[in-house]
Amino acid sequence: MHALSRLAFWLVGLVLAIPAGAVALAVGVLNDPLARETIARIGLSAFAAVFRIAAAGGDPAPVVETLFLGFWMLATVLVVAPVTLVSAVGEIAGARSLVLYGGLAAALTAAVPWIARGGAGEAAALPAEGRLTAILFVTGAVAGLVYWAVAGRSAGRGEPTDAERRGAP
């Protein structure tokens, strides 16, 4: 019975932590002028490509599907995977540490682009990469802390022993 309740806590924690991380990512991207400009250019380019195909009499559905798939994959890698991995490790270990959930999710989320490309990029791009890393760090921290507040604080707590029920030390 304890395992089922922990599974329910885990799922509810993730259901609340993932949207919180997504909101933090959106707020961070919208508050960074360079990221905001990049997102706007990508959006306009995508709209122009879909419009060009539709205006030429073609079917824009494959382009739209590709765009949605790319967005879904990006969201999964940046928002869903880090907090899910950290929460699973924390639940299995029975850890209740705020630092584990918040810090490890933040570090893992911030490291995703660096891991994906195998290290640092060009020296000229370091300021932009630093801002992106900070945005992703906050994204992971928010998701991890929301998970901890919902489910991580009670991780590993099983049924109380007889001594605990009697109040013995």
Coordinates of N, CA, C and O in Angstrom, one line a residue, residues 20-128:
A20 N 5.1 23.9 -13.9 CA 5.8 25.0 -13.2 C 7.1 25.3 -13.9 O 7.5 26.4 -14.1
G21 N 7.8 24.2 -14.2 CA 9.1 24.4 -15.0 C 8.9 25.0 -16.3 O 9.6 25.9 -16.8
A22 N 7.8 24.6 -17.0 CA 7.5 25.2 -18.3 C 7.2 26.7 -18.2 O 7.6 27.5 -19.1
V23 N 6.5 27.1 -17.2 CA 6.1 28.5 -17.0 C 7.4 29.3 -16.7 O 7.7 30.4 -17.2
A24 N 8.3 28.7 -15.8 CA 9.6 29.4 -15.5 C 10.4 29.5 -16.8 O 11.0 30.6 -17.0
L25 N 10.4 28.5 -17.6 CA 11.2 28.6 -18.9 C 10.6 29.7 -19.8 O 11.3 30.5 -20.3
A26 N 9.3 29.7 -19.9 CA 8.6 30.8 -20.7 C 8.9 32.2 -20.2 O 9.3 33.1 -21.0
V27 N 8.8 32.4 -18.9 CA 9.1 33.7 -18.3 C 10.5 34.1 -18.5 O 10.8 35.2 -18.9
G28 N 11.4 33.1 -18.3 CA 12.9 33.4 -18.5 C 13.2 33.8 -20.0 O 13.9 34.7 -20.2
V29 N 12.6 33.0 -20.9 CA 12.9 33.3 -22.3 C 12.3 34.6 -22.7 O 12.9 35.4 -23.5
L30 N 11.1 34.9 -22.2 CA 10.4 36.2 -22.6 C 11.1 37.4 -22.0 O 10.9 38.5 -22.5
N31 N 11.8 37.2 -20.9 CA 12.5 38.3 -20.2 C 13.9 38.5 -20.8 O 14.6 39.5 -20.4
D32 N 14.4 37.6 -21.6 CA 15.8 37.8 -22.2 C 15.6 38.3 -23.6 O 15.0 37.6 -24.5
P33 N 16.1 39.5 -23.9 CA 15.8 40.1 -25.2 C 16.4 39.3 -26.4 O 15.7 39.1 -27.4
L34 N 17.5 38.7 -26.2 CA 18.1 37.9 -27.3 C 17.3 36.6 -27.5 O 17.0 36.3 -28.7
A35 N 16.9 36.0 -26.5 CA 16.1 34.8 -26.6 C 14.7 35.1 -27.2 O 14.2 34.4 -28.0
R36 N 14.1 36.2 -26.8 CA 12.9 36.6 -27.3 C 12.9 36.9 -28.8 O 12.1 36.5 -29.6
E37 N 14.0 37.6 -29.2 CA 14.2 37.8 -30.6 C 14.4 36.5 -31.4 O 13.9 36.4 -32.5
T38 N 15.2 35.6 -30.9 CA 15.4 34.3 -31.6 C 14.1 33.6 -31.7 O 13.8 33.0 -32.8
I39 N 13.3 33.5 -30.7 CA 12.0 32.8 -30.7 C 11.1 33.5 -31.7 O 10.4 32.8 -32.5
A40 N 11.1 34.8 -31.8 CA 10.3 35.5 -32.8 C 10.7 35.2 -34.2 O 9.9 35.0 -35.1
R41 N 12.0 35.2 -34.4 CA 12.5 34.8 -35.8 C 12.1 33.4 -36.2 O 11.8 33.2 -37.3
I42 N 12.3 32.5 -35.2 CA 11.9 31.1 -35.5 C 10.4 31.0 -35.9 O 10.0 30.3 -36.8
G43 N 9.6 31.7 -35.0 CA 8.2 31.6 -35.3 C 7.8 32.3 -36.6 O 7.0 31.7 -37.4
L44 N 8.4 33.4 -37.0 CA 8.1 34.0 -38.2 C 8.6 33.2 -39.4 O 7.9 33.1 -40.4
S45 N 9.7 32.5 -39.3 CA 10.2 31.7 -40.3 C 9.3 30.5 -40.5 O 9.0 30.1 -41.7
A46 N 8.8 29.9 -39.4 CA 7.9 28.8 -39.5 C 6.6 29.2 -40.2 O 6.1 28.5 -41.0
F47 N 6.1 30.3 -39.7 CA 4.8 30.8 -40.3 C 5.0 31.0 -41.8 O 4.1 30.7 -42.6
A48 N 6.1 31.7 -42.2 CA 6.4 31.9 -43.6 C 6.5 30.7 -44.4 O 6.0 30.6 -45.5
A49 N 7.1 29.7 -43.9 CA 7.3 28.4 -44.6 C 5.9 27.7 -44.8 O 5.6 27.2 -45.9
V50 N 5.1 27.7 -43.7 CA 3.8 27.1 -43.9 C 2.9 27.9 -44.8 O 2.2 27.3 -45.7
F51 N 3.0 29.2 -44.8 CA 2.2 30.0 -45.7 C 2.6 29.9 -47.1 O 1.8 29.8 -48.0
R52 N 4.0 29.8 -47.4 CA 4.5 29.6 -48.7 C 4.0 28.3 -49.3 O 3.6 28.2 -50.5
I53 N 4.0 27.2 -48.5 CA 3.6 25.9 -49.0 C 2.1 25.9 -49.3 O 1.6 25.4 -50.3
A54 N 1.3 26.5 -48.4 CA -0.1 26.6 -48.6 C -0.5 27.5 -49.8 O -1.4 27.2 -50.6
A55 N 0.2 28.6 -50.0 CA 0.0 29.5 -51.1 C 0.3 28.8 -52.4 O -0.3 29.1 -53.5
A56 N 1.3 27.9 -52.4 CA 1.7 27.2 -53.7 C 0.7 26.1 -54.0 O 0.9 25.3 -54.9
G57 N -0.3 25.8 -53.1 CA -1.2 24.8 -53.3 C -0.8 23.4 -52.7 O -1.4 22.4 -52.9
G58 N 0.3 23.5 -51.9 CA 0.8 22.2 -51.3 C 0.1 22.0 -50.0 O -0.7 22.8 -49.5
D59 N 0.5 20.9 -49.4 CA -0.1 20.5 -48.1 C 0.9 20.9 -47.0 O 2.0 20.3 -46.9
P60 N 0.6 21.9 -46.1 CA 1.6 22.3 -45.1 C 1.6 21.4 -43.9 O 2.3 21.6 -43.0
A61 N 0.7 20.3 -43.9 CA 0.6 19.5 -42.7 C 1.9 18.8 -42.3 O 2.3 18.8 -41.1
P62 N 2.8 18.3 -43.2 CA 4.0 17.7 -42.8 C 5.0 18.7 -42.1 O 5.7 18.4 -41.1
V63 N 5.0 20.0 -42.6 CA 5.8 21.0 -41.9 C 5.3 21.3 -40.5 O 6.1 21.4 -39.6
V64 N 4.0 21.5 -40.4 CA 3.4 21.8 -39.1 C 3.6 20.6 -38.1 O 4.0 20.8 -37.0
E65 N 3.5 19.4 -38.6 CA 3.8 18.2 -37.8 C 5.2 18.2 -37.3 O 5.5 17.9 -36.2
T66 N 6.1 18.5 -38.2 CA 7.5 18.6 -37.9 C 7.8 19.6 -36.8 O 8.6 19.4 -35.9
L67 N 7.2 20.8 -37.0 CA 7.4 21.9 -36.0 C 6.8 21.5 -34.6 O 7.5 21.7 -33.6
F68 N 5.7 20.9 -34.6 CA 5.1 20.4 -33.3 C 6.0 19.3 -32.7 O 6.2 19.3 -31.5
L69 N 6.5 18.4 -33.5 CA 7.3 17.3 -33.0 C 8.6 17.9 -32.4 O 9.1 17.5 -31.3
G70 N 9.2 18.9 -33.1 CA 10.4 19.5 -32.6 C 10.2 20.2 -31.3 O 11.0 20.2 -30.4
F71 N 9.1 21.0 -31.2 CA 8.7 21.7 -30.0 C 8.5 20.7 -28.8 O 9.0 20.9 -27.7
W72 N 7.8 19.6 -29.1 CA 7.5 18.6 -28.1 C 8.8 17.9 -27.6 O 9.0 17.7 -26.4
M73 N 9.7 17.6 -28.5 CA 11.0 17.0 -28.1 C 11.8 18.0 -27.3 O 12.4 17.6 -26.3
L74 N 11.9 19.3 -27.7 CA 12.6 20.3 -26.9 C 12.0 20.4 -25.5 O 12.7 20.4 -24.5
A75 N 10.7 20.4 -25.4 CA 10.0 20.5 -24.1 C 10.3 19.3 -23.2 O 10.5 19.4 -22.0
T76 N 10.3 18.2 -23.9 CA 10.6 16.9 -23.1 C 12.0 16.9 -22.6 O 12.2 16.6 -21.4
V77 N 12.9 17.3 -23.4 CA 14.3 17.3 -23.0 C 14.6 18.3 -21.9 O 15.4 18.1 -21.0
L78 N 14.0 19.5 -22.0 CA 14.4 20.6 -21.1 C 13.5 20.6 -19.9 O 14.0 21.1 -18.8
V79 N 12.3 20.2 -19.9 CA 11.4 20.4 -18.8 C 11.0 19.0 -18.2 O 11.0 18.9 -16.9
V80 N 10.7 18.1 -19.0 CA 10.1 16.8 -18.4 C 11.2 15.9 -17.9 O 11.2 15.4 -16.8
A81 N 12.2 15.6 -18.7 CA 13.2 14.6 -18.4 C 14.0 14.9 -17.1 O 14.2 14.0 -16.3
P82 N 14.6 16.1 -17.0 CA 15.4 16.3 -15.8 C 14.6 16.1 -14.5 O 15.1 15.4 -13.6
V83 N 13.4 16.7 -14.3 CA 12.7 16.6 -13.1 C 12.2 15.2 -12.9 O 12.2 14.7 -11.7
T84 N 11.9 14.5 -13.9 CA 11.4 13.1 -13.8 C 12.6 12.2 -13.3 O 12.4 11.4 -12.4
L85 N 13.7 12.4 -13.9 CA 14.9 11.6 -13.5 C 15.3 11.9 -12.0 O 15.5 11.0 -11.3
V86 N 15.4 13.2 -11.7 CA 15.7 13.5 -10.3 C 14.7 13.0 -9.3 O 15.0 12.5 -8.2
S87 N 13.4 13.2 -9.7 CA 12.4 12.7 -8.7 C 12.4 11.2 -8.6 O 12.2 10.7 -7.5
A88 N 12.7 10.5 -9.6 CA 12.8 9.0 -9.5 C 13.9 8.6 -8.7 O 13.8 7.7 -7.8
V89 N 15.1 9.2 -8.9 CA 16.2 8.9 -8.0 C 16.0 9.3 -6.6 O 16.3 8.5 -5.7
G90 N 15.4 10.4 -6.3 CA 15.0 10.8 -5.0 C 14.0 9.9 -4.3 O 14.2 9.5 -3.1
E91 N 13.0 9.4 -5.0 CA 12.0 8.5 -4.5 C 12.7 7.2 -4.2 O 12.4 6.6 -3.1
I92 N 13.5 6.7 -5.1 CA 14.1 5.3 -4.9 C 15.0 5.4 -3.7 O 15.1 4.5 -2.9
A93 N 15.8 6.5 -3.6 CA 16.7 6.7 -2.5 C 16.0 7.0 -1.2 O 16.6 6.9 -0.1
G94 N 14.8 7.5 -1.3 CA 14.1 7.9 -0.1 C 14.6 9.2 0.5 O 14.4 9.6 1.6
A95 N 15.2 10.0 -0.4 CA 15.7 11.3 0.0 C 14.6 12.4 0.1 O 13.7 12.4 -0.6
R96 N 14.8 13.2 1.1 CA 13.9 14.3 1.4 C 14.5 15.7 1.3 O 13.9 16.7 1.7
S97 N 15.7 15.8 0.7 CA 16.5 17.0 0.7 C 16.0 18.0 -0.3 O 15.9 17.7 -1.5
L98 N 15.7 19.2 0.1 CA 15.4 20.3 -0.8 C 16.5 20.5 -1.8 O 16.2 20.8 -3.0
V99 N 17.7 20.4 -1.3 CA 18.9 20.6 -2.2 C 19.0 19.6 -3.3 O 19.3 19.9 -4.4
L100 N 18.6 18.3 -2.9 CA 18.7 17.3 -3.9 C 17.7 17.5 -5.1 O 18.1 17.6 -6.2
Y101 N 16.5 17.8 -4.7 CA 15.4 18.0 -5.7 C 15.6 19.3 -6.5 O 15.6 19.3 -7.7
G102 N 15.8 20.4 -5.8 CA 16.0 21.6 -6.5 C 17.3 21.8 -7.2 O 17.4 22.2 -8.3
G103 N 18.4 21.5 -6.5 CA 19.7 21.7 -7.0 C 20.1 20.7 -8.1 O 20.6 21.1 -9.1
L104 N 19.8 19.5 -7.9 CA 20.1 18.5 -9.0 C 19.3 18.7 -10.2 O 19.8 18.6 -11.3
A105 N 18.0 19.0 -10.1 CA 17.1 19.3 -11.2 C 17.6 20.5 -11.9 O 17.7 20.5 -13.2
A106 N 18.0 21.5 -11.2 CA 18.6 22.7 -11.8 C 19.9 22.5 -12.6 O 20.0 22.9 -13.7
A107 N 20.8 21.8 -11.9 CA 22.1 21.5 -12.6 C 21.9 20.6 -13.8 O 22.5 20.9 -14.9
L108 N 21.0 19.6 -13.7 CA 20.8 18.7 -14.9 C 20.1 19.5 -16.0 O 20.5 19.3 -17.2
T109 N 19.1 20.3 -15.7 CA 18.5 21.1 -16.8 C 19.4 22.1 -17.4 O 19.4 22.2 -18.6
A110 N 20.2 22.7 -16.6 CA 21.2 23.7 -17.2 C 22.3 23.0 -18.0 O 22.8 23.6 -18.9
A111 N 22.6 21.8 -17.7 CA 23.6 21.1 -18.4 C 23.2 20.4 -19.7 O 24.0 20.0 -20.5
V112 N 21.9 20.3 -19.9 CA 21.4 19.7 -21.1 C 22.0 20.2 -22.4 O 22.5 19.4 -23.2
P113 N 22.0 21.5 -22.7 CA 22.6 21.9 -23.9 C 24.1 21.6 -24.0 O 24.6 21.3 -25.1
W114 N 24.8 21.8 -22.9 CA 26.2 21.5 -22.9 C 26.5 20.0 -23.1 O 27.5 19.7 -23.9
I115 N 25.7 19.2 -22.6 CA 25.9 17.7 -22.8 C 25.5 17.4 -24.2 O 26.2 16.6 -24.9
A116 N 24.5 18.0 -24.8 CA 24.1 17.7 -26.1 C 25.1 18.0 -27.2 O 25.3 17.3 -28.1
R117 N 25.8 19.1 -26.9 CA 26.8 19.4 -28.0 C 28.2 19.0 -27.6 O 29.1 19.2 -28.4
G118 N 28.4 18.5 -26.4 CA 29.7 18.0 -26.0 C 30.7 19.0 -25.5 O 31.9 18.8 -25.6
G119 N 30.2 20.1 -24.8 CA 31.1 21.0 -24.2 C 30.7 22.4 -24.6 O 29.7 22.7 -25.1
A120 N 31.7 23.4 -24.4 CA 31.5 24.8 -24.7 C 31.5 25.0 -26.2 O 32.2 24.3 -26.9
G121 N 30.8 26.1 -26.6 CA 30.8 26.5 -28.0 C 31.9 27.5 -28.3 O 32.9 27.6 -27.6
E122 N 31.6 28.4 -29.2 CA 32.5 29.4 -29.6 C 32.7 30.5 -28.5 O 31.7 30.7 -27.7
A123 N 33.8 31.1 -28.4 CA 34.1 32.1 -27.3 C 33.1 33.3 -27.5 O 32.7 33.8 -26.5
A124 N 32.8 33.7 -28.7 CA 31.9 34.8 -28.9 C 30.5 34.5 -28.4 O 29.7 35.4 -28.1
A125 N 30.1 33.3 -28.4 CA 28.7 32.9 -28.0 C 28.6 32.7 -26.5 O 27.5 32.4 -26.0
L126 N 29.7 32.8 -25.7 CA 29.6 32.5 -24.3 C 28.7 33.4 -23.5 O 28.0 32.9 -22.6
P127 N 28.6 34.7 -23.8 CA 27.6 35.5 -23.0 C 26.2 35.0 -23.2 O 25.4 34.9 -22.3
A128 N 25.8 34.7 -24.5 CA 24.5 34.2 -24.7 C 24.3 32.8 -24.1 O 23.2 32.5 -23.6

